[in-house]
Coordinates of C-alpha atoms in Angstrom, one line a residue:
Chain A
X1 CA 0.0 0.0 0.0
X2 CA 2.8 2.5 0.9
X3 CA 5.8 3.1 -1.4
X4 CA 8.7 1.4 0.3
X5 CA 11.7 3.7 -0.2
X6 CA 15.2 2.3 0.0
X7 CA 16.7 2.1 3.5
X8 CA 19.3 4.8 2.8
X9 CA 16.8 7.3 1.4
X10 CA 17.3 10.6 3.1
X11 CA 16.2 13.2 0.7
X12 CA 12.6 14.0 -0.1
X13 CA 11.4 16.3 -2.9
X14 CA 8.1 18.2 -2.4
X15 CA 6.6 16.0 -5.1
X16 CA 7.4 12.9 -3.0
X17 CA 6.0 14.7 0.1
X18 CA 2.7 15.3 -1.8
X19 CA 2.7 11.6 -2.8
X20 CA 3.2 10.5 0.8
X21 CA 0.3 12.8 1.9
X22 CA -2.0 11.3 -0.8
X23 CA -1.0 7.7 0.1
X24 CA -1.4 8.2 3.9
X25 CA -4.4 10.5 3.6
X26 CA -2.6 12.7 6.1
X27 CA -0.7 16.0 6.1
X28 CA 0.1 15.9 9.8
X29 CA 3.4 16.8 11.3
X30 CA 3.9 15.6 14.9
X31 CA 6.0 17.9 17.0
X32 CA 8.4 16.0 19.2
X33 CA 8.8 18.7 22.0
X34 CA 9.8 16.4 24.7
X35 CA 9.9 17.7 28.3
X36 CA 11.1 15.3 31.0
X37 CA 8.7 16.8 33.4
X38 CA 5.7 15.8 31.2
X39 CA 6.5 12.3 30.0
X40 CA 5.3 9.2 31.8
X41 CA 7.3 8.6 35.0
X42 CA 8.0 5.0 34.2
X43 CA 10.3 6.1 31.3
X44 CA 12.6 8.1 33.6
X45 CA 14.5 5.1 34.8
X46 CA 15.6 4.2 31.3
X47 CA 19.0 5.2 30.0
X48 CA 17.6 7.6 27.4
X49 CA 14.0 8.5 28.3
X50 CA 13.6 11.1 25.7
X51 CA 14.6 8.7 22.9
X52 CA 12.5 5.9 24.3
X53 CA 9.5 8.2 24.4
X54 CA 10.1 9.4 20.9
X55 CA 10.5 5.9 19.6
X56 CA 7.3 4.7 21.2
X57 CA 5.4 7.7 19.7
X58 CA 6.9 7.2 16.3
X59 CA 6.3 3.5 16.2
X60 CA 2.6 4.0 17.2
X61 CA 1.9 6.8 14.7
X62 CA 4.2 6.6 11.6
X63 CA 1.6 5.2 9.3
X64 CA -0.8 8.2 10.0
X65 CA 1.6 11.1 9.8
X66 CA 3.9 12.3 7.1
X67 CA 6.4 14.2 9.2
X68 CA 8.0 14.6 12.7
X69 CA 9.4 17.8 13.9
X70 CA 11.7 17.8 17.0
X71 CA 12.1 21.2 18.4
X72 CA 15.8 21.6 19.2
X73 CA 15.2 23.7 22.2
X74 CA 13.8 20.7 24.1
X75 CA 16.9 18.7 23.4
X76 CA 19.5 21.5 24.0
X77 CA 18.0 22.1 27.4
X78 CA 19.4 18.7 28.5
X79 CA 22.9 19.5 27.1
X80 CA 24.9 16.7 25.6
X81 CA 22.4 14.0 26.7
X82 CA 19.7 15.9 25.0
X83 CA 21.7 16.3 21.8
X84 CA 22.3 12.6 21.8
X85 CA 18.6 11.9 22.2
X86 CA 18.0 14.1 19.2
X87 CA 20.6 12.3 17.1
X88 CA 19.2 8.9 18.0
X89 CA 15.7 10.1 17.2
X90 CA 16.6 11.3 13.7
X91 CA 18.7 8.3 13.0
X92 CA 15.8 6.1 14.1
X93 CA 13.4 7.8 11.8
X94 CA 15.7 7.8 8.8
X95 CA 16.6 4.2 9.1
X96 CA 13.2 2.8 10.2
X97 CA 10.7 5.0 8.4
X98 CA 12.6 6.6 5.5
X99 CA 9.4 7.9 3.9
X100 CA 8.9 10.4 6.8
X101 CA 9.7 14.1 6.0
X102 CA 11.9 15.3 9.0
X103 CA 12.0 18.9 10.2
X104 CA 14.5 20.3 12.7
X105 CA 12.6 23.1 14.3
X106 CA 15.6 25.2 15.2
X107 CA 14.7 28.7 13.9
X108 CA 18.3 29.5 13.2
X109 CA 19.8 32.4 11.2
X110 CA 23.1 34.2 11.2
X111 CA 25.6 35.8 8.8
X112 CA 26.6 33.8 5.8
X113 CA 29.5 31.8 7.0
X114 CA 27.7 31.0 10.3
X115 CA 24.5 30.0 8.6
X116 CA 26.6 27.6 6.5
X117 CA 27.7 25.9 9.7
X118 CA 24.1 25.6 10.9
X119 CA 23.1 24.1 7.6
X120 CA 25.9 21.6 7.9
X121 CA 24.8 20.7 11.4
X122 CA 21.2 19.9 10.5
X123 CA 21.5 18.8 6.9
X124 CA 24.8 16.9 7.0
X125 CA 25.6 16.0 10.6
X126 CA 22.0 15.2 11.7
X127 CA 20.6 14.5 8.2
X128 CA 17.2 16.2 8.6
X129 CA 15.2 16.9 5.4
X130 CA 14.5 20.4 6.5
X131 CA 15.2 23.0 9.1
X132 CA 13.3 26.1 10.2
X133 CA 15.0 29.5 10.0
X134 CA 14.3 33.1 11.1
X135 CA 14.2 35.9 8.5
X136 CA 15.4 38.9 10.4
X137 CA 19.0 38.9 9.1
X138 CA 17.9 38.7 5.5
X139 CA 19.2 37.1 2.4
X140 CA 22.7 36.1 3.3
X141 CA 21.5 34.5 6.5
X142 CA 19.1 32.1 4.6
X143 CA 20.7 31.4 1.2
X144 CA 23.4 29.1 2.7
X145 CA 20.6 26.8 3.8
X146 CA 19.1 27.0 0.3
X147 CA 22.4 25.9 -1.3
X148 CA 21.6 22.3 -0.2
X149 CA 20.0 20.4 -3.0
X150 CA 16.8 18.5 -2.1
X151 CA 16.9 19.8 1.4
X152 CA 14.2 22.3 2.4
X153 CA 14.4 25.6 4.4
X154 CA 11.3 26.5 6.3
X155 CA 11.3 30.2 7.0
X156 CA 9.2 32.0 9.6
X157 CA 6.6 34.2 8.0
X158 CA 3.6 34.7 10.3
X159 CA 3.8 32.8 13.5
X160 CA 1.0 31.7 15.8
X161 CA 2.1 33.3 19.0
X162 CA 0.9 36.5 20.6
X163 CA 4.3 38.2 19.8
X164 CA 3.6 37.7 16.1
X165 CA 1.8 41.0 16.3
X166 CA 4.7 43.0 17.6
X167 CA 6.6 43.1 14.4
X168 CA 5.4 40.6 11.7
X169 CA 2.2 42.5 11.1
X170 CA 3.5 46.0 11.1
X171 CA 3.0 47.9 7.9
X172 CA 6.2 48.4 6.0
X173 CA 7.0 50.5 2.9
X174 CA 8.7 48.4 0.2
X175 CA 12.3 49.4 -0.6
X176 CA 11.3 51.8 -3.2
X177 CA 9.2 53.6 -0.7
X178 CA 5.9 53.0 -2.4
X179 CA 3.0 51.0 -1.3
X180 CA 2.7 49.4 2.1
X181 CA 2.2 45.9 3.3
X182 CA 2.6 43.8 6.5
X183 CA 6.1 42.8 7.2
X184 CA 5.4 39.1 6.9
X185 CA 4.2 39.7 3.3
X186 CA 7.4 41.6 2.5
X187 CA 9.4 38.7 3.9
X188 CA 7.5 36.3 1.7
X189 CA 8.0 38.4 -1.4
X190 CA 11.6 39.3 -0.8
X191 CA 12.4 35.7 -0.1
X192 CA 11.2 34.7 -3.6
X193 CA 14.1 36.7 -5.1
X194 CA 16.8 34.7 -3.3
X195 CA 18.9 32.0 -5.0
X196 CA 17.4 28.5 -4.9
X197 CA 14.2 29.9 -3.4
X198 CA 12.4 26.9 -4.8
X199 CA 13.8 25.1 -1.6
X200 CA 11.8 27.3 0.6
X201 CA 8.7 26.5 2.7
X202 CA 7.2 28.8 5.2
X203 CA 5.8 28.7 8.8
X204 CA 2.4 30.3 8.8
X205 CA 0.3 30.2 12.0
X206 CA -3.4 29.0 11.9
X207 CA -4.7 31.6 14.2
X208 CA -6.4 33.6 11.5
X209 CA -7.4 31.4 8.5
X210 CA -8.2 34.4 6.3
X211 CA -4.5 35.3 6.2
X212 CA -3.9 32.2 4.0
X213 CA -5.8 33.8 1.1
X214 CA -3.3 36.7 1.0
X215 CA -0.4 34.4 1.6
X216 CA -1.4 32.1 -1.2
X217 CA -1.4 35.1 -3.6
X218 CA 2.3 35.5 -2.9
X219 CA 3.5 31.9 -2.6
X220 CA 0.9 29.8 -4.4
X221 CA 3.1 26.7 -4.8
X222 CA 5.1 26.6 -1.5
X223 CA 4.5 24.2 1.3
X224 CA 3.3 25.9 4.5
X225 CA 4.1 24.4 8.0
X226 CA 1.2 25.4 10.1
X227 CA 1.3 25.5 13.9
X228 CA -1.6 26.6 16.0
X229 CA -4.5 24.3 14.8
X230 CA -6.5 22.9 17.8
X231 CA -5.0 24.0 21.2
X232 CA -4.1 27.5 19.9
X233 CA -7.6 27.9 18.4
X234 CA -7.0 27.5 14.6
X235 CA -9.6 25.5 12.6
X236 CA -8.3 22.7 10.4
X237 CA -11.1 23.0 7.8
X238 CA -10.6 26.8 7.6
X239 CA -6.9 26.5 7.2
X240 CA -7.5 24.0 4.4
X241 CA -10.2 26.1 2.7
X242 CA -7.9 29.0 2.3
X243 CA -4.4 27.5 2.5
X244 CA -4.5 24.2 0.4
X245 CA -3.1 24.2 -3.1
X246 CA -3.0 21.7 -5.9
X247 CA -0.2 19.8 -4.3
X248 CA -1.9 20.0 -0.9
X249 CA 0.9 22.3 0.2
X250 CA 0.2 22.1 3.9
X251 CA 1.8 20.4 6.9
X252 CA -0.3 20.8 10.0
X253 CA 1.7 20.5 13.2
X254 CA 0.5 19.3 16.4
X255 CA 2.6 18.5 19.4
X256 CA 1.3 18.5 23.0
X257 CA -2.2 17.3 22.2
X258 CA -0.7 14.2 20.8
X259 CA 2.4 13.4 22.7
X260 CA 0.9 14.2 26.1
X261 CA -2.5 12.6 25.4
X262 CA -1.7 10.4 28.5
X263 CA 1.1 10.3 30.9
X264 CA 0.5 6.7 31.8
X265 CA 2.0 3.5 30.3
X266 CA -0.6 3.8 27.5
X267 CA 0.9 7.1 26.3
X268 CA 1.7 5.8 22.8
X269 CA -1.7 4.1 22.3
X270 CA -3.4 7.3 23.4
X271 CA -1.2 9.3 21.1
X272 CA -2.3 7.1 18.2
X273 CA -5.9 7.7 19.1
X274 CA -5.4 11.5 18.9
X275 CA -3.5 11.1 15.6
X276 CA -6.2 8.9 14.2
X277 CA -8.8 11.5 14.9
X278 CA -6.8 14.1 13.0
X279 CA -5.9 11.8 10.2
X280 CA -9.5 10.9 9.7
X281 CA -10.4 14.7 9.6
X282 CA -7.6 15.2 7.0
X283 CA -8.7 12.2 4.9
X284 CA -12.2 13.6 4.8
X285 CA -10.9 16.9 3.6
X286 CA -8.6 15.2 1.0
X287 CA -11.5 13.2 -0.3
X288 CA -13.5 16.3 -1.0
X289 CA -10.7 18.0 -2.9
X290 CA -9.6 15.1 -5.1
Chain B
X1 CA 45.5 44.7 40.0
X2 CA 42.4 42.8 38.8
X3 CA 39.5 42.0 41.1
X4 CA 39.7 38.4 41.9
X5 CA 36.2 37.1 41.9
X6 CA 35.3 33.9 43.8
X7 CA 35.7 30.7 41.9
X8 CA 32.1 30.0 41.7
X9 CA 31.2 33.4 40.5
X10 CA 28.9 32.9 37.5
X11 CA 26.8 36.0 37.2
X12 CA 27.9 39.4 36.2
X13 CA 25.9 42.6 36.4
X14 CA 26.4 45.4 33.9
X15 CA 28.1 47.5 36.7
X16 CA 30.6 44.7 37.1
X17 CA 31.1 44.5 33.4
X18 CA 31.8 48.2 33.3
X19 CA 34.2 47.8 36.1
X20 CA 36.0 45.0 34.3
X21 CA 36.3 47.2 31.2
X22 CA 37.8 50.0 33.2
X23 CA 40.3 47.7 34.9
X24 CA 41.5 45.9 31.8
X25 CA 41.2 49.1 29.6
X26 CA 39.5 46.9 27.1
X27 CA 35.9 46.5 25.9
X28 CA 36.8 43.7 23.5
X29 CA 34.8 40.5 23.0
X30 CA 36.6 37.6 21.3
X31 CA 34.5 35.5 19.0
X32 CA 35.3 31.8 19.3
X33 CA 34.1 30.8 15.9
X34 CA 36.2 27.6 15.5
X35 CA 36.3 25.9 12.2
X36 CA 38.4 22.7 12.0
X37 CA 39.4 23.6 8.5
X38 CA 41.1 26.8 9.8
X39 CA 42.8 25.9 13.0
X40 CA 46.5 24.8 13.1
X41 CA 47.0 21.3 11.7
X42 CA 49.0 20.1 14.7
X43 CA 45.9 20.4 16.9
X44 CA 43.9 17.9 14.9
X45 CA 45.6 14.9 16.4
X46 CA 44.4 15.9 19.9
X47 CA 41.2 14.4 21.4
X48 CA 39.3 17.7 21.4
X49 CA 41.0 20.1 18.9
X50 CA 38.4 22.7 19.3
X51 CA 38.6 22.9 23.0
X52 CA 42.4 22.9 22.9
X53 CA 42.3 25.7 20.4
X54 CA 40.0 27.7 22.5
X55 CA 42.0 27.1 25.8
X56 CA 45.2 28.3 24.2
X57 CA 43.5 31.5 22.7
X58 CA 41.8 32.1 26.1
X59 CA 45.0 31.6 28.1
X60 CA 46.9 33.9 25.8
X61 CA 44.3 36.7 25.8
X62 CA 42.2 36.7 28.9
X63 CA 43.8 39.7 30.6
X64 CA 43.2 41.9 27.6
X65 CA 39.6 41.1 26.8
X66 CA 36.4 41.3 28.9
X67 CA 34.4 38.7 27.0
X68 CA 34.4 35.6 25.0
X69 CA 31.6 34.7 22.5
X70 CA 31.4 31.2 21.1
X71 CA 29.0 31.0 18.2
X72 CA 27.0 27.9 18.7
X73 CA 26.8 27.1 15.0
X74 CA 30.4 26.2 14.8
X75 CA 29.9 23.7 17.6
X76 CA 26.6 22.3 16.4
X77 CA 28.1 21.6 13.0
X78 CA 30.3 18.9 14.7
X79 CA 27.3 17.3 16.5
X80 CA 27.8 15.8 19.9
X81 CA 31.6 16.2 19.9
X82 CA 31.1 19.9 19.1
X83 CA 28.6 20.4 21.9
X84 CA 31.1 18.8 24.2
X85 CA 33.7 21.2 23.1
X86 CA 31.3 24.0 23.7
X87 CA 30.6 22.7 27.3
X88 CA 34.3 22.3 28.1
X89 CA 35.0 25.8 26.8
X90 CA 32.4 27.5 28.9
X91 CA 33.4 25.4 32.0
X92 CA 37.0 26.3 31.5
X93 CA 36.2 30.0 31.3
X94 CA 33.8 30.0 34.3
X95 CA 36.3 28.0 36.5
X96 CA 39.5 29.7 35.4
X97 CA 38.6 33.2 34.5
X98 CA 35.4 33.9 36.4
X99 CA 35.7 37.7 35.7
X100 CA 35.0 37.1 31.9
X101 CA 31.6 38.0 30.6
X102 CA 30.4 35.0 28.5
X103 CA 28.1 35.2 25.5
X104 CA 26.4 32.2 23.8
X105 CA 25.9 33.6 20.3
X106 CA 23.0 31.5 19.5
X107 CA 20.4 33.9 18.0
X108 CA 17.5 31.8 19.4
X109 CA 13.8 32.7 19.6
X110 CA 10.6 30.6 19.6
X111 CA 7.2 30.6 21.3
X112 CA 7.2 31.1 25.0
X113 CA 7.5 27.6 26.4
X114 CA 10.1 26.8 23.8
X115 CA 12.2 29.9 24.5
X116 CA 12.1 28.9 28.1
X117 CA 13.9 25.7 27.1
X118 CA 16.5 27.6 25.2
X119 CA 17.1 29.9 28.2
X120 CA 17.5 26.9 30.4
X121 CA 20.0 25.4 27.9
X122 CA 22.2 28.4 27.9
X123 CA 21.8 30.0 31.3
X124 CA 21.4 26.9 33.4
X125 CA 22.9 23.9 31.6
X126 CA 25.8 25.7 30.1
X127 CA 25.9 28.6 32.5
X128 CA 26.6 31.5 30.1
X129 CA 26.1 35.0 31.3
X130 CA 24.2 35.9 28.3
X131 CA 22.7 34.7 25.0
X132 CA 21.9 36.3 21.7
X133 CA 18.2 36.2 20.5
X134 CA 16.3 37.1 17.4
X135 CA 13.3 39.5 17.6
X136 CA 11.0 38.3 14.8
X137 CA 8.6 36.4 17.0
X138 CA 8.1 39.3 19.5
X139 CA 7.6 39.7 23.1
X140 CA 6.7 36.2 24.3
X141 CA 9.7 34.8 22.4
X142 CA 12.1 37.0 24.3
X143 CA 10.6 37.4 27.8
X144 CA 11.4 33.9 28.9
X145 CA 15.1 34.8 28.6
X146 CA 14.6 38.1 30.4
X147 CA 13.1 36.1 33.4
X148 CA 16.6 35.0 34.5
X149 CA 17.9 37.4 37.1
X150 CA 21.4 38.7 36.5
X151 CA 21.6 37.0 33.1
X152 CA 21.6 39.1 30.0
X153 CA 19.7 38.7 26.7
X154 CA 21.3 40.3 23.7
X155 CA 18.8 40.9 21.0
X156 CA 19.5 41.5 17.3
X157 CA 18.6 45.1 16.4
X158 CA 20.8 46.1 13.4
X159 CA 23.2 43.5 12.1
X160 CA 26.4 44.1 10.2
X161 CA 25.7 41.8 7.3
X162 CA 24.4 42.8 3.8
X163 CA 21.0 41.1 4.5
X164 CA 20.4 43.6 7.4
X165 CA 19.0 45.9 4.6
X166 CA 16.4 43.4 3.5
X167 CA 14.1 43.9 6.5
X168 CA 15.8 45.7 9.4
X169 CA 16.0 49.1 7.7
X170 CA 12.5 49.0 6.1
X171 CA 10.3 51.8 7.2
X172 CA 7.4 50.7 9.4
X173 CA 4.4 52.5 10.7
X174 CA 4.1 52.2 14.4
X175 CA 1.1 50.2 15.7
X176 CA -1.1 53.3 16.0
X177 CA -0.5 53.9 12.3
X178 CA 1.3 57.1 12.8
X179 CA 4.8 58.1 12.1
X180 CA 7.3 55.9 10.4
X181 CA 10.6 54.5 11.4
X182 CA 13.0 51.9 10.4
X183 CA 12.1 48.3 11.7
X184 CA 15.3 48.1 13.9
X185 CA 14.3 51.2 15.8
X186 CA 10.8 49.8 16.3
X187 CA 12.3 46.6 17.6
X188 CA 14.4 48.6 20.1
X189 CA 11.5 50.8 21.2
X190 CA 9.0 47.9 21.6
X191 CA 11.6 45.8 23.5
X192 CA 11.9 48.5 26.2
X193 CA 8.3 47.8 27.1
X194 CA 8.9 44.1 27.9
X195 CA 9.1 42.6 31.4
X196 CA 12.6 42.8 32.8
X197 CA 13.8 44.8 29.8
X198 CA 16.6 46.0 32.0
X199 CA 18.3 42.6 31.2
X200 CA 18.4 43.4 27.5
X201 CA 21.5 44.4 25.4
X202 CA 21.5 44.7 21.7
X203 CA 23.5 43.6 18.7
X204 CA 24.4 46.7 16.5
X205 CA 26.6 46.3 13.6
X206 CA 29.5 48.8 13.1
X207 CA 29.1 49.2 9.4
X208 CA 27.5 52.7 9.7
X209 CA 28.7 54.5 12.8
X210 CA 26.1 57.3 12.4
X211 CA 23.3 54.9 13.2
X212 CA 24.7 54.8 16.7
X213 CA 23.5 58.4 17.3
X214 CA 19.9 57.4 16.6
X215 CA 20.2 54.1 18.5
X216 CA 21.6 55.9 21.6
X217 CA 18.4 58.2 21.6
X218 CA 16.3 55.0 22.0
X219 CA 18.6 52.9 24.3
X220 CA 21.0 55.4 26.0
X221 CA 22.0 53.0 28.8
X222 CA 22.0 49.6 27.3
X223 CA 25.2 47.7 26.4
X224 CA 25.6 47.2 22.6
X225 CA 27.5 44.2 21.2
X226 CA 29.2 45.4 18.1
X227 CA 30.3 43.1 15.2
X228 CA 31.8 44.4 12.1
X229 CA 34.7 46.6 13.3
X230 CA 37.8 45.9 11.2
X231 CA 37.4 43.2 8.6
X232 CA 33.8 44.3 7.8
X233 CA 34.9 47.9 7.5
X234 CA 33.6 49.5 10.7
X235 CA 35.9 52.1 12.5
X236 CA 36.5 51.6 16.2
X237 CA 36.9 55.3 16.9
X238 CA 33.8 56.2 15.0
X239 CA 31.7 53.6 16.8
X240 CA 33.0 54.9 20.1
X241 CA 32.4 58.5 19.2
X242 CA 28.7 57.8 18.6
X243 CA 28.0 54.7 20.6
X244 CA 29.8 55.0 23.9
X245 CA 27.8 56.0 26.9
X246 CA 28.8 56.9 30.5
X247 CA 29.1 53.2 31.4
X248 CA 31.1 52.6 28.3
X249 CA 28.1 50.5 27.0
X250 CA 30.0 48.8 24.1
X251 CA 31.5 45.4 23.6
X252 CA 33.3 45.2 20.3
X253 CA 33.5 41.8 18.8
X254 CA 36.3 40.5 16.8
X255 CA 36.8 36.9 15.7
X256 CA 38.6 35.8 12.7
X257 CA 41.2 38.6 12.7
X258 CA 42.3 37.3 16.2
X259 CA 41.8 33.6 16.3
X260 CA 43.2 32.9 12.8
X261 CA 46.1 35.4 13.0
X262 CA 48.4 32.5 12.4
X263 CA 47.7 28.9 11.5
X264 CA 51.1 27.7 12.9
X265 CA 52.1 26.5 16.3
X266 CA 52.4 30.2 17.3
X267 CA 48.6 30.8 16.8
X268 CA 48.0 31.8 20.4
X269 CA 50.9 34.2 20.5
X270 CA 49.9 35.8 17.3
X271 CA 46.4 36.1 18.6
X272 CA 47.7 37.9 21.6
X273 CA 49.5 40.3 19.4
X274 CA 46.4 41.2 17.5
X275 CA 44.4 41.5 20.8
X276 CA 47.1 43.7 22.3
X277 CA 46.8 46.1 19.3
X278 CA 43.0 46.4 19.8
X279 CA 43.3 46.7 23.6
X280 CA 45.8 49.5 23.2
X281 CA 43.5 51.4 20.8
X282 CA 40.7 50.8 23.3
X283 CA 42.8 52.0 26.2
X284 CA 43.7 55.2 24.3
X285 CA 40.0 55.9 23.7
X286 CA 39.1 55.1 27.4
X287 CA 41.8 57.5 28.5
X288 CA 40.4 60.3 26.4
X289 CA 36.8 59.9 27.8
X290 CA 37.7 59.5 31.5

């Protein structure tokens, strides 16, 4: 039923991602934001509780999701041990479920030679398919990531947090001084002029689905990684109505609602139940558009 | 001659930083951006070449500088081994030269609960005095860092790279719709309204010294971390003329010009010679303003 990809497969094109979505009838991304204070107590005696937690979640949900997204902050907080858990997690996904699209949610960005080092860290050393980046430092802070063929760079455009309205939605004049548009739109437009911009995807929060109409005018073909559905109040059907394109073009992230569905020994089972609910909603939506 | 701080001293107030500057007659920050392709070949046979390189540089320069700033990208690029080098480096500085102000140049920023994890990573696990953050996600992405008493959060305002002009200098209307100012100025102004904003410092590139006049109108008392002097064309005396305040208020960063002054066995000696030149320039400037 699923396409079995070769074991050493580590690069995924957007076409292959769309194909995975259509096969699994799911465009779900599961955020692996693992906090030792929140995972079931029985795991804490194991040598690597974070990895064991992730492995159980992944084994229980991999057929219903197309993507996993560890947020690097949750690993860095535990220092070297955390970094080892991250490495084991990505290696486990790449070797066991190579058809999964992996995202390092790292929100990096620095001057050129430094961004090259970050790109090397996530694309080469850890072998993620994609990494999230921040746009504030502009072109030369993002292009080093775009240099990597068949890797994907997911840039913050409009985030789902309260602070999104501090700067992202401010009205800016374009460089010629004319017009006026919200900063996140300028970020989207400017990024399209960068070298290898076809390797860009964007983070767009689900808090106001109507934003997607405007965003799709600027980036009709790009994949959008969408946090904020569910817990933060965004509606899946609204996001799909305004944000979906002919290649689906959406990855809907959910983290805490899935991975902390239970803090007992049944945590993975309960996670699967939550994932199944979302996948069924997604399948229903996909059936209406195809 | 120098104040000997207790061995377990790990927090530095801005007053103590100014005191260190006045004692050492230096407001230099040395960037430890260590690339295995650029360090002397004889170090590569050692178990931890990056740490050995850092230790030699630090031992040779600690009396002429007030701060070291490892850029996390250069450590992450080497995975777990790199993270271990970073940890050994910060532990070495904290235990051997506790009067040094340490900066994790990480440019982090995420939604609230995630930024808390980053703050924990750099302030608690690694025990840095400060960390650099990106402003794009706004208030709730930065405030978790500011929560840490006597730790410092250094936010990107105006960077020294070419891409700084993509977004940072765009003209924005303030939230009321009136006026118009460059985005980096809005970032500075808005950040002053955040909780514990007294723990903020800012990254301001040296590429155009006149910017400092405007920036000092907004943040007269804050410390500014200044990249871009020397190699990138900024002038030390110009930056000081427009950017220095009554507490000095400047940390001038230099990295490659110092740490790669030689790639032979004399690399630490040659680094010291470069540092001494800069420190003497700084001492001369400090003598004229005091």
